[in-house]
Amino acid sequence: MSGRELVVLGTASQVPTRTRAHNGYLLRWDGDRVLVDPGEGTQRQLLLAGLSAAHVDRVCLTHGHGDHCLGLPGIVQRRLLDGATTPLDLHYPAAAAPVVEGLLAATGPAAQTVRRHPVDPPPPGGTVVARTPRWTLSAHALDHRVPAVAWRFAEPDGVRFDPAALTAAGISGPAVGRLAAEGVLEVAGRQVRVEEVSVRRRGQVVAVVMDTRPCAGAVEAARDADLLVCEATFLARDAELADAYAHCTAAQAAGIARDAGAHRLLLTHFSQRYGDDGGPFEDEARAVFPDAGAARDLDVVALPARRG
Amino acid sequence: MSGRELVVLGTASQVPTRTRAHNGYLLRWDGDRVLVDPGEGTQRQLLLAGLSAAHVDRVCLTHGHGDHCLGLPGIVQRRLLDGATTPLDLHYPAAAAPVVEGLLAATGPAAQTVRRHPVDPPPPGGTVVARTPRWTLSAHALDHRVPAVAWRFAEPDGVRFDPAALTAAGISGPAVGRLAAEGVLEVAGRQVRVEEVSVRRRGQVVAVVMDTRPCAGAVEAARDADLLVCEATFLARDAELADAYAHCTAAQAAGIARDAGAHRLLLTHFSQRYGDDGGPFEDEARAVFPDAGAARDLDVVALPARRG
């Protein structure tokens, strides 16, 4: 839980508004800073959020449409101006490579700081593209007008002590620390292993599902997610438009959250046609999935408490 | 005078602030819309200014640094989304071609709407790059860390009737219209030509001088300008920094305006180190050139009244 939150940098879809900048989502996960879909203006939004670009060490693009990536060159340059000394890992659908290469070419020498990780269309189950000691990053196929992927950040499951089991085993005080350190402890002549007095601690999961029709890959990416960030470009009354442009309605985003067994749903990527009030999106989604909210620019959303 | 004004879209230099977006200057000249140096976020700034991108028919870049051009792909795409049906003429220093080509590649098929006009380093006197019936556009060499040019928009000189000369020639009422239409009029048996009863009307001039040390090309671009938009990244107390980074102080920008015989000076491109108050820049410039003002985002500056 320590220091895990999502900073919302922009919530517009194709057309920004007075209160909604183009997309941008910064995931702060302990010491990591992962930026998803930097739309145009993201470097200024970071500044408005009081954050430095220097600490962004990974960027994930869901696809190559402008509202999801035109802020990339600004971030690549801004990192260096802000003092970054480490490379930037960049993940994107392989089909977006021409867009990505163009944007990187525009940054001049700064492009040399970028490590490219194109991902081919993921098979069912997704493609793991990075593993750190803290989480696994996987891409899941979406259903948009161009190849697009959802991004899933999943912490490995762990264990935590079960207080009742510790008591039953007669372990308390400093002995708990010795058991944790050594994995086994002799109590009244019996060997107690740490597994015997622990329960599974489920790892936390964050999923970002951008431009897509409702699809299996979206549900897969969001499976058991503690926080699902999902596009909701349209309201249900415009479901035909949503389908025609390969987007979700708020109700459909909520359906993905429900089908995935997600914990919390954050709606975003709203069409400007509905004005700046996220209320109608929330109302529509909550009828399907109660723990849904509409994102606003510069919202900071803490990861919900662990479950299970 | 009709409909000639400059819309200031951004006034920051390398680092945007809460109140200053990256550069962007839209010149509205009768029916023309020319955008100079679209920095990142310009498409949203246009929207905040209540303007459509569809009517932008020409973009001029002073050089290829990110704060002056990263908004280009957004403008190229936004024009089409806003309904543009005409090509976009794009002028830029030839040395910026790799940056420009990268940014255009990122726009996909929209790049096909762009007509490229790279300009080689201009000789003394500048290079005319476009002529319309309403103005001539020329590029003038600047002194920056990369090849950079100033842009000068100059209306051809014209003539207007001199009321005293008309009276002396005995021409009034509908006869004035006949003289204007036919160029010559018989009055009391004498041929009066339009030139005899007219005075020269000087054409209006707007110049945009961005990143540069003070130099001859800047003065040349700004010669007799009704409105000079000039960078003033630093204050005079940081003149060494200005020189090291090849920029102007406010006093130096004012010196360019004075040496050029400009009419009005609009300062912009301020370093974030001085905060959001343009007052110190104005004070410093006015000691050298009285009609100087510091631009703010979304200012609309009408061209001053004609002179001469």
XYZ file of C-alpha atoms in Angstrom:
616
model
C 0.000 0.000 0.000
C 2.889 2.343 0.680
C 2.989 4.964 -2.046
C 0.786 3.244 -4.580
C -1.480 5.603 -6.446
C -2.610 6.682 -9.860
C -2.178 10.319 -10.860
C -4.675 11.284 -13.543
C -3.036 13.741 -15.940
C -5.755 13.985 -18.581
C -9.243 12.619 -19.197
C -10.299 13.829 -22.649
C -10.649 11.659 -25.690
C -9.895 13.098 -29.122
C -10.934 16.668 -28.290
C -9.531 18.326 -25.166
C -11.712 20.786 -23.261
C -11.251 23.597 -20.776
C -11.091 21.122 -17.886
C -9.908 17.966 -19.636
C -6.462 17.604 -21.179
C -5.578 14.727 -23.458
C -4.965 11.362 -21.772
C -2.176 10.637 -19.366
C -1.975 8.318 -16.331
C 0.984 8.096 -14.002
C 1.144 4.975 -11.862
C 3.274 5.438 -8.754
C 4.060 1.977 -7.417
C 6.438 2.198 -4.488
C 9.567 3.565 -6.146
C 8.413 3.027 -9.738
C 6.859 5.644 -12.013
C 5.058 4.280 -15.043
C 3.348 6.644 -17.459
C 0.543 5.274 -19.601
C -0.570 7.032 -22.807
C 1.035 10.469 -22.644
C -1.220 12.610 -24.829
C -0.235 16.075 -25.994
C 0.406 18.347 -23.033
C 1.378 15.616 -20.570
C 4.649 17.326 -19.627
C 2.715 20.406 -18.519
C 0.121 18.293 -16.714
C 2.927 16.598 -14.778
C 4.088 20.029 -13.748
C 0.566 21.022 -12.691
C 0.484 17.827 -10.614
C 3.723 18.901 -8.931
C 5.673 15.969 -10.367
C 9.027 15.783 -12.094
C 9.395 13.873 -15.336
C 12.869 12.760 -14.253
C 11.463 9.856 -12.251
C 9.337 8.411 -15.047
C 11.227 5.258 -15.942
C 8.683 3.463 -18.103
C 6.083 4.542 -20.655
C 3.344 2.249 -21.945
C 1.317 3.185 -25.021
C -1.969 1.415 -25.672
C -1.955 2.344 -29.368
C -0.707 4.920 -31.840
C -3.606 7.385 -32.049
C -2.527 10.952 -31.414
C -4.518 11.555 -28.254
C -2.621 8.669 -26.610
C 0.947 9.396 -27.673
C 1.669 12.904 -28.983
C 3.050 13.852 -25.571
C 5.812 11.249 -25.865
C 8.529 13.486 -27.363
C 7.873 16.125 -24.717
C 8.311 13.526 -21.973
C 11.485 12.117 -23.524
C 13.015 15.607 -23.676
C 11.595 16.796 -20.362
C 13.062 13.801 -18.465
C 16.556 14.882 -19.437
C 15.884 18.550 -18.715
C 14.582 17.477 -15.306
C 17.788 15.548 -14.665
C 16.996 11.915 -15.501
C 20.100 9.774 -15.756
C 18.494 6.394 -16.442
C 17.071 4.963 -19.668
C 13.367 5.061 -20.410
C 11.670 1.751 -21.184
C 8.969 2.217 -23.813
C 6.290 -0.410 -24.508
C 3.887 -0.157 -27.449
C 2.061 -2.301 -29.974
C 4.470 -3.168 -32.798
C 1.952 -1.746 -35.269
C 2.464 1.699 -33.740
C 6.193 1.629 -34.507
C 5.997 4.167 -37.386
C 4.264 6.666 -35.111
C 6.646 5.965 -32.243
C 9.733 6.218 -34.441
C 8.531 9.521 -35.871
C 7.930 10.964 -32.421
C 11.304 9.762 -31.169
C 13.098 11.120 -34.242
C 11.663 14.520 -33.344
C 13.470 14.439 -29.998
C 16.939 14.357 -31.561
C 19.696 12.942 -29.360
C 17.258 12.441 -26.470
C 15.895 9.438 -28.372
C 19.062 7.569 -27.416
C 17.783 7.324 -23.844
C 14.796 5.220 -24.946
C 14.787 1.419 -24.906
C 12.119 0.224 -27.335
C 9.928 -2.758 -26.491
C 7.369 -3.281 -29.273
C 4.858 -6.016 -28.523
C 3.211 -8.185 -31.168
C -0.547 -8.725 -30.958
C -0.927 -10.681 -27.703
C -2.470 -14.179 -27.740
C -5.305 -15.076 -25.340
C -3.865 -14.815 -21.838
C -1.715 -11.857 -22.811
C 2.008 -11.343 -23.240
C 4.315 -10.629 -20.317
C 6.618 -7.814 -21.402
C 8.457 -6.980 -18.182
C 9.067 -8.437 -14.741
C 10.427 -6.561 -11.768
C 10.680 -7.841 -8.192
C 7.564 -5.779 -7.513
C 5.252 -6.538 -10.421
C 4.732 -8.166 -13.774
C 3.619 -6.102 -16.753
C 1.513 -7.774 -19.397
C -0.210 -6.680 -22.612
C -3.694 -7.907 -23.575
C -5.295 -7.584 -26.996
C -8.096 -5.043 -27.387
C -10.618 -4.449 -30.162
C -10.032 -0.992 -31.637
C -9.672 0.474 -35.137
C -5.904 -0.033 -34.965
C -3.950 -2.648 -32.990
C -4.278 -1.730 -29.322
C -3.440 -3.378 -26.019
C -4.492 -3.056 -22.400
C -1.749 -2.915 -19.780
C -1.896 -4.957 -16.569
C 0.443 -4.436 -13.600
C 0.259 -7.421 -11.250
C 2.127 -7.852 -8.002
C 3.093 -11.474 -7.205
C 1.025 -13.091 -4.495
C 2.745 -13.171 -1.115
C 2.001 -14.391 2.397
C 1.322 -12.703 5.698
C 1.180 -14.144 9.241
C -2.204 -15.294 10.493
C -2.462 -13.970 14.090
C -4.828 -16.793 15.169
C -2.475 -19.457 13.824
C 0.496 -17.821 15.541
C -1.365 -17.876 18.872
C -2.415 -21.479 18.415
C 1.224 -22.393 17.736
C 2.369 -20.515 20.839
C 4.444 -17.965 18.939
C 4.471 -14.310 19.993
C 6.772 -11.342 20.602
C 10.326 -11.534 19.249
C 9.769 -15.142 18.181
C 7.591 -13.902 15.304
C 10.524 -11.945 13.918
C 12.824 -14.975 14.227
C 10.285 -17.149 12.393
C 9.973 -14.551 9.616
C 13.750 -14.322 9.275
C 14.528 -18.046 9.460
C 11.409 -19.623 7.971
C 11.177 -22.201 10.739
C 11.141 -22.138 14.565
C 11.254 -24.801 17.283
C 8.409 -24.330 19.750
C 8.001 -26.753 22.659
C 10.038 -29.356 20.808
C 8.119 -29.014 17.510
C 9.308 -27.470 14.205
C 6.844 -24.769 13.051
C 7.265 -23.651 9.436
C 6.252 -20.142 8.391
C 3.690 -21.496 5.884
C 1.795 -23.230 8.703
C 0.991 -19.941 10.431
C 0.522 -17.728 7.328
C -2.220 -16.985 4.867
C -1.920 -15.975 1.220
C -1.683 -12.257 0.589
C -3.008 -11.549 -2.884
C -0.838 -9.220 -4.954
C -2.277 -5.927 -6.041
C -3.343 -5.411 -9.642
C -3.874 -2.265 -11.702
C -5.208 -2.431 -15.257
C -5.480 0.300 -17.859
C -7.955 -0.437 -20.635
C -8.058 2.272 -23.274
C -9.676 2.530 -26.678
C -11.642 -0.649 -27.326
C -14.998 -2.226 -27.829
C -15.945 -4.526 -24.954
C -13.874 -7.669 -25.529
C -12.316 -10.690 -23.837
C -8.869 -9.087 -23.690
C -10.217 -6.164 -21.685
C -11.786 -8.505 -19.145
C -8.633 -10.606 -19.015
C -6.449 -7.553 -18.355
C -8.800 -6.409 -15.599
C -9.227 -9.824 -13.889
C -9.397 -9.271 -10.107
C -7.927 -5.794 -10.548
C -7.834 -3.610 -7.469
C -8.116 -0.630 -9.778
C -9.354 -0.702 -13.350
C -8.899 2.472 -15.370
C -11.224 2.118 -18.344
C -12.220 4.320 -21.237
C -15.859 5.373 -21.366
C -15.944 7.601 -24.392
C -19.717 7.491 -24.822
C -22.938 7.176 -22.895
C -25.238 4.231 -23.581
C -27.625 6.382 -25.604
C -24.815 6.628 -28.175
C -23.961 2.924 -28.139
C -24.127 2.782 -31.925
C -21.494 5.491 -32.198
C -19.376 3.711 -29.615
C -19.512 0.544 -31.678
C -18.869 2.358 -34.939
C -15.751 4.020 -33.545
C -14.718 0.944 -31.525
C -15.148 2.515 -28.097
C -16.983 1.713 -24.870
C -19.964 3.308 -23.245
C -19.871 3.881 -19.506
C -22.223 0.916 -19.056
C -19.925 -1.277 -21.131
C -16.879 -0.211 -19.122
C -18.806 -1.155 -16.004
C -19.633 -4.498 -17.585
C -15.931 -5.156 -18.094
C -15.267 -4.329 -14.417
C -18.104 -6.607 -13.301
C -17.126 -9.514 -15.554
C -13.498 -9.212 -14.462
C -14.330 -9.175 -10.756
C -12.532 -5.846 -10.435
C -12.581 -3.953 -7.165
C -12.804 -0.377 -8.296
C -13.478 1.267 -11.662
C -12.177 4.655 -12.742
C -13.849 5.950 -15.904
C -12.009 8.300 -18.273
C -11.428 9.303 -21.930
C -14.730 11.114 -22.215
C -16.080 12.572 -25.425
C -16.329 16.358 -25.300
C -19.899 16.119 -26.616
C -21.196 15.524 -23.098
C -19.599 18.577 -21.471
C -17.326 18.544 -18.468
C -19.581 16.846 -15.907
C -18.624 13.246 -15.236
C -21.856 12.634 -13.316
C -23.827 11.014 -16.139
C -20.977 8.561 -16.755
C -20.859 7.652 -13.071
C -24.617 7.184 -12.864
C -24.684 4.939 -15.895
C -21.751 2.832 -14.716
C -22.928 2.448 -11.115
C -26.145 0.794 -12.256
C -23.909 -2.050 -13.451
C -20.892 -1.806 -11.138
C -21.354 0.185 -7.925
C -17.749 1.169 -7.158
C -17.295 3.339 -10.236
C -16.139 6.946 -10.443
C -15.448 9.433 -13.220
C -11.876 10.710 -13.309
C -11.046 14.405 -13.352
C -7.748 15.902 -14.416
C -5.160 15.865 -11.630
C -7.126 13.422 -9.470
C -4.857 11.280 -7.322
C -6.411 7.873 -6.751
C -4.902 5.667 -4.048
C -4.991 1.943 -4.692
C -7.856 0.468 -2.678
C -6.964 -1.601 0.382
C -5.785 -5.153 -0.266
C -8.343 -7.894 -0.539
C -8.269 -11.593 0.309
C -6.925 47.104 -40.083
C -9.960 44.895 -40.505
C -9.463 41.636 -38.651
C -5.731 41.830 -38.162
C -4.585 40.612 -34.794
C -2.208 38.288 -33.054
C -3.612 35.633 -30.743
C -1.049 34.601 -28.152
C -1.402 30.873 -27.450
C 1.609 30.339 -25.202
C 4.400 32.397 -23.682
C 6.721 29.939 -21.902
C 10.182 29.018 -23.015
C 11.500 25.524 -22.347
C 9.529 24.946 -19.145
C 5.786 25.621 -19.138
C 4.172 26.945 -15.960
C 0.709 27.126 -14.431
C -0.120 30.228 -16.451
C 2.224 29.886 -19.422
C 1.891 27.167 -22.028
C 4.587 26.461 -24.559
C 4.874 28.928 -27.448
C 2.255 29.483 -30.080
C 1.244 32.618 -32.007
C -1.696 32.798 -34.389
C -1.642 35.703 -36.798
C -5.092 36.547 -38.152
C -4.592 38.711 -41.211
C -7.900 39.416 -42.901
C -8.902 35.941 -44.073
C -5.540 34.290 -43.433
C -4.562 32.280 -40.365
C -0.861 31.737 -39.885
C 0.406 29.822 -36.896
C 3.979 30.452 -35.760
C 5.842 27.952 -33.566
C 3.156 25.575 -32.282
C 4.634 24.212 -29.063
C 3.181 21.206 -27.261
C -0.398 21.893 -26.257
C -1.178 24.407 -29.009
C -4.277 22.524 -30.171
C -5.779 22.854 -26.699
C -4.719 26.500 -26.435
C -6.524 27.188 -29.724
C -9.612 25.661 -28.188
C -9.222 27.779 -25.048
C -8.979 30.812 -27.348
C -12.253 29.769 -28.982
C -10.616 29.133 -32.348
C -10.857 26.254 -34.762
C -7.736 24.673 -36.179
C -9.539 24.147 -39.481
C -8.779 27.675 -40.655
C -5.041 27.507 -40.013
C -3.631 27.379 -43.530
C 0.033 28.055 -42.878
C 2.496 27.130 -40.142
C 5.909 28.757 -39.736
C 8.553 27.224 -37.492
C 11.483 29.346 -36.366
C 13.594 26.287 -35.521
C 13.414 22.675 -34.454
C 13.630 22.866 -30.669
C 10.798 21.057 -28.947
C 9.171 24.041 -27.288
C 8.640 25.569 -30.747
C 7.333 22.607 -32.707
C 6.082 19.626 -30.672
C 2.508 20.834 -31.167
C 2.800 20.420 -34.936
C 1.410 16.858 -35.209
C -1.551 17.806 -33.046
C -2.331 20.758 -35.321
C -1.985 18.666 -38.476
C -4.429 16.071 -37.105
C -6.741 18.586 -35.440
C -7.198 20.578 -38.668
C -8.701 17.533 -40.338
C -10.837 16.648 -37.318
C -12.083 20.239 -37.328
C -13.022 19.922 -40.997
C -10.147 21.487 -42.946
C -10.313 20.695 -46.655
C -7.281 22.675 -47.842
C -3.590 21.842 -47.665
C -1.366 23.223 -44.945
C 1.721 25.148 -46.024
C 4.610 24.496 -43.660
C 7.748 26.675 -43.573
C 10.812 25.746 -41.533
C 14.601 25.959 -41.612
C 15.931 23.124 -43.773
C 18.117 22.033 -40.859
C 14.968 21.208 -38.879
C 13.817 18.724 -41.521
C 14.614 15.592 -39.442
C 12.490 16.916 -36.578
C 9.710 18.017 -38.924
C 9.682 14.717 -40.802
C 9.515 12.787 -37.541
C 6.595 14.830 -36.295
C 4.764 14.505 -39.607
C 5.394 10.751 -39.737
C 3.633 10.523 -36.383
C 0.450 11.964 -37.909
C -0.012 9.063 -40.335
C -2.132 9.842 -43.411
C -2.769 13.395 -42.187
C 0.807 14.209 -43.229
C -0.393 14.101 -46.833
C -2.192 17.407 -46.296
C 1.097 19.200 -45.593
C 3.075 21.047 -48.274
C 6.668 21.305 -47.099
C 8.682 24.478 -47.692
C 12.123 24.117 -46.099
C 14.209 27.286 -46.288
C 17.992 27.328 -46.508
C 19.906 29.724 -44.233
C 18.783 33.140 -45.527
C 21.382 35.573 -46.887
C 21.471 39.191 -45.647
C 18.176 40.772 -46.688
C 16.301 37.553 -46.057
C 14.582 35.033 -48.297
C 11.059 35.538 -49.595
C 9.259 32.216 -49.174
C 5.680 33.101 -50.066
C 3.714 35.891 -51.707
C -0.018 36.363 -51.501
C -2.019 39.341 -52.770
C -2.113 40.488 -49.144
C 1.442 40.030 -47.884
C 4.928 38.725 -48.498
C 6.479 36.249 -46.103
C 10.229 36.299 -45.641
C 12.734 34.428 -43.484
C 15.696 36.172 -41.840
C 18.715 34.468 -40.282
C 18.963 34.455 -36.497
C 21.804 33.537 -34.142
C 20.769 30.554 -32.032
C 22.315 27.213 -31.064
C 20.685 25.581 -34.101
C 19.746 27.189 -37.438
C 16.808 29.506 -36.756
C 14.938 32.168 -38.692
C 12.693 35.111 -37.916
C 9.463 35.432 -39.900
C 8.342 38.740 -41.397
C 4.875 39.338 -42.836
C 4.848 42.511 -44.955
C 1.885 44.004 -46.748
C 2.751 45.774 -50.025
C 2.625 49.537 -49.861
C -0.544 51.001 -51.329
C -2.108 54.415 -51.894
C -5.045 56.238 -50.407
C -6.817 59.408 -51.533
C -5.570 62.674 -50.074
C -8.732 64.663 -49.154
C -6.993 68.036 -49.588
C -5.724 67.103 -53.064
C -9.168 65.878 -54.079
C -10.701 69.179 -53.017
C -8.036 71.158 -54.831
C -8.726 69.152 -57.989
C -12.471 69.769 -57.623
C -13.355 66.084 -57.138
C -16.004 65.041 -54.632
C -19.014 62.789 -54.136
C -19.591 59.997 -56.672
C -16.714 61.303 -58.793
C -14.269 59.930 -56.216
C -15.608 56.444 -56.801
C -15.342 56.844 -60.578
C -11.730 57.993 -60.229
C -10.915 55.030 -57.999
C -12.507 52.614 -60.440
C -11.092 54.081 -63.648
C -7.765 55.518 -62.491
C -8.329 58.762 -64.335
C -11.102 61.358 -64.470
C -11.779 64.395 -66.655
C -12.455 67.450 -64.491
C -13.139 70.804 -66.127
C -11.409 69.639 -69.286
C -8.321 68.318 -67.517
C -7.261 64.657 -67.021
C -6.683 63.953 -63.313
C -4.856 60.723 -62.582
C -5.414 58.877 -59.290
C -1.729 59.217 -58.313
C -2.024 63.026 -58.394
C -4.578 63.074 -55.590
C -3.238 60.157 -53.505
C -0.602 59.608 -50.891
C 1.395 56.476 -50.152
C -0.137 54.126 -47.638
C 2.569 52.083 -46.012
C 1.829 48.365 -45.791
C 1.552 46.796 -42.364
C 4.335 44.587 -41.070
C 4.388 41.921 -38.363
C 7.637 40.217 -37.353
C 8.174 37.217 -35.092
C 11.693 36.931 -33.710
C 12.197 33.840 -31.579
C 15.241 32.181 -30.070
C 18.290 34.280 -30.881
C 21.047 36.451 -29.591
C 20.659 40.062 -30.716
C 21.740 40.075 -34.366
C 21.398 41.878 -37.689
C 18.822 39.398 -38.998
C 16.505 40.124 -36.087
C 16.664 43.867 -36.771
C 16.189 43.277 -40.480
C 13.109 41.125 -39.910
C 11.649 43.767 -37.594
C 12.429 46.802 -39.784
C 9.536 49.298 -39.487
C 7.329 46.567 -38.050
C 3.953 47.647 -36.733
C 4.153 44.733 -34.317
C 7.307 42.914 -33.300
C 6.879 39.744 -31.280
C 10.259 39.027 -29.725
C 11.622 36.480 -27.318
C 12.858 37.821 -23.987
C 13.884 34.667 -22.183
C 16.014 36.411 -19.578
C 16.313 39.621 -17.619
C 19.436 41.763 -18.019
C 20.856 40.578 -14.708
C 21.243 37.176 -16.386
C 22.766 38.517 -19.603
C 25.601 36.004 -19.388
C 23.137 33.135 -19.323
C 21.246 34.678 -22.229
C 24.429 34.808 -24.260
C 25.503 31.308 -23.251
C 22.158 29.848 -24.362
C 21.867 32.197 -27.361
C 18.805 34.073 -26.147
C 17.784 37.694 -25.586
C 17.222 39.652 -22.429
C 14.222 41.963 -22.298
C 16.554 44.938 -22.757
C 18.103 43.310 -25.806
C 14.680 42.603 -27.314
C 13.862 46.267 -26.790
C 17.134 47.192 -28.486
C 16.090 45.183 -31.539
C 12.760 47.020 -31.617
C 14.494 50.393 -31.279
C 17.156 49.671 -33.895
C 14.515 48.379 -36.306
C 12.251 51.394 -35.888
C 9.428 49.093 -34.838
C 6.132 50.525 -33.633
C 5.168 48.129 -30.889
C 7.015 45.337 -29.083
C 5.402 42.279 -27.566
C 7.747 40.331 -25.291
C 7.322 36.574 -24.805
C 9.119 33.221 -24.320
C 9.913 33.887 -20.682
C 12.055 31.638 -18.529
C 10.095 30.052 -15.686
C 12.835 31.124 -13.271
C 11.251 34.569 -12.954
C 7.759 33.420 -12.011
C 4.558 34.341 -13.817
C 4.702 38.148 -13.551
C 5.676 39.822 -16.803
C 6.146 43.173 -15.056
C 9.932 43.006 -14.645
C 10.307 42.245 -18.356
C 8.118 45.222 -19.272
C 9.986 47.563 -16.951
C 13.340 46.535 -18.330
C 12.240 46.813 -21.962
C 10.437 50.154 -21.574
C 13.616 51.834 -20.406
C 14.920 51.177 -23.924
C 11.737 51.099 -26.021
C 8.616 52.625 -24.464
C 5.884 50.799 -26.368
C 6.714 47.364 -24.995
C 4.408 44.886 -23.262
C 4.759 41.390 -21.841
C 2.472 38.833 -23.467
C 0.172 36.608 -21.447
C -1.404 33.405 -22.666
C -4.583 34.010 -24.670
C -3.919 37.727 -25.124
C -5.377 39.066 -28.363
C -3.262 41.924 -29.683
C -4.722 44.063 -32.443
C -2.265 45.429 -34.982
C -1.573 49.050 -34.103
C -3.086 51.716 -36.361
C -1.346 52.318 -39.671
C 1.474 54.800 -39.770
C 2.737 57.135 -42.446
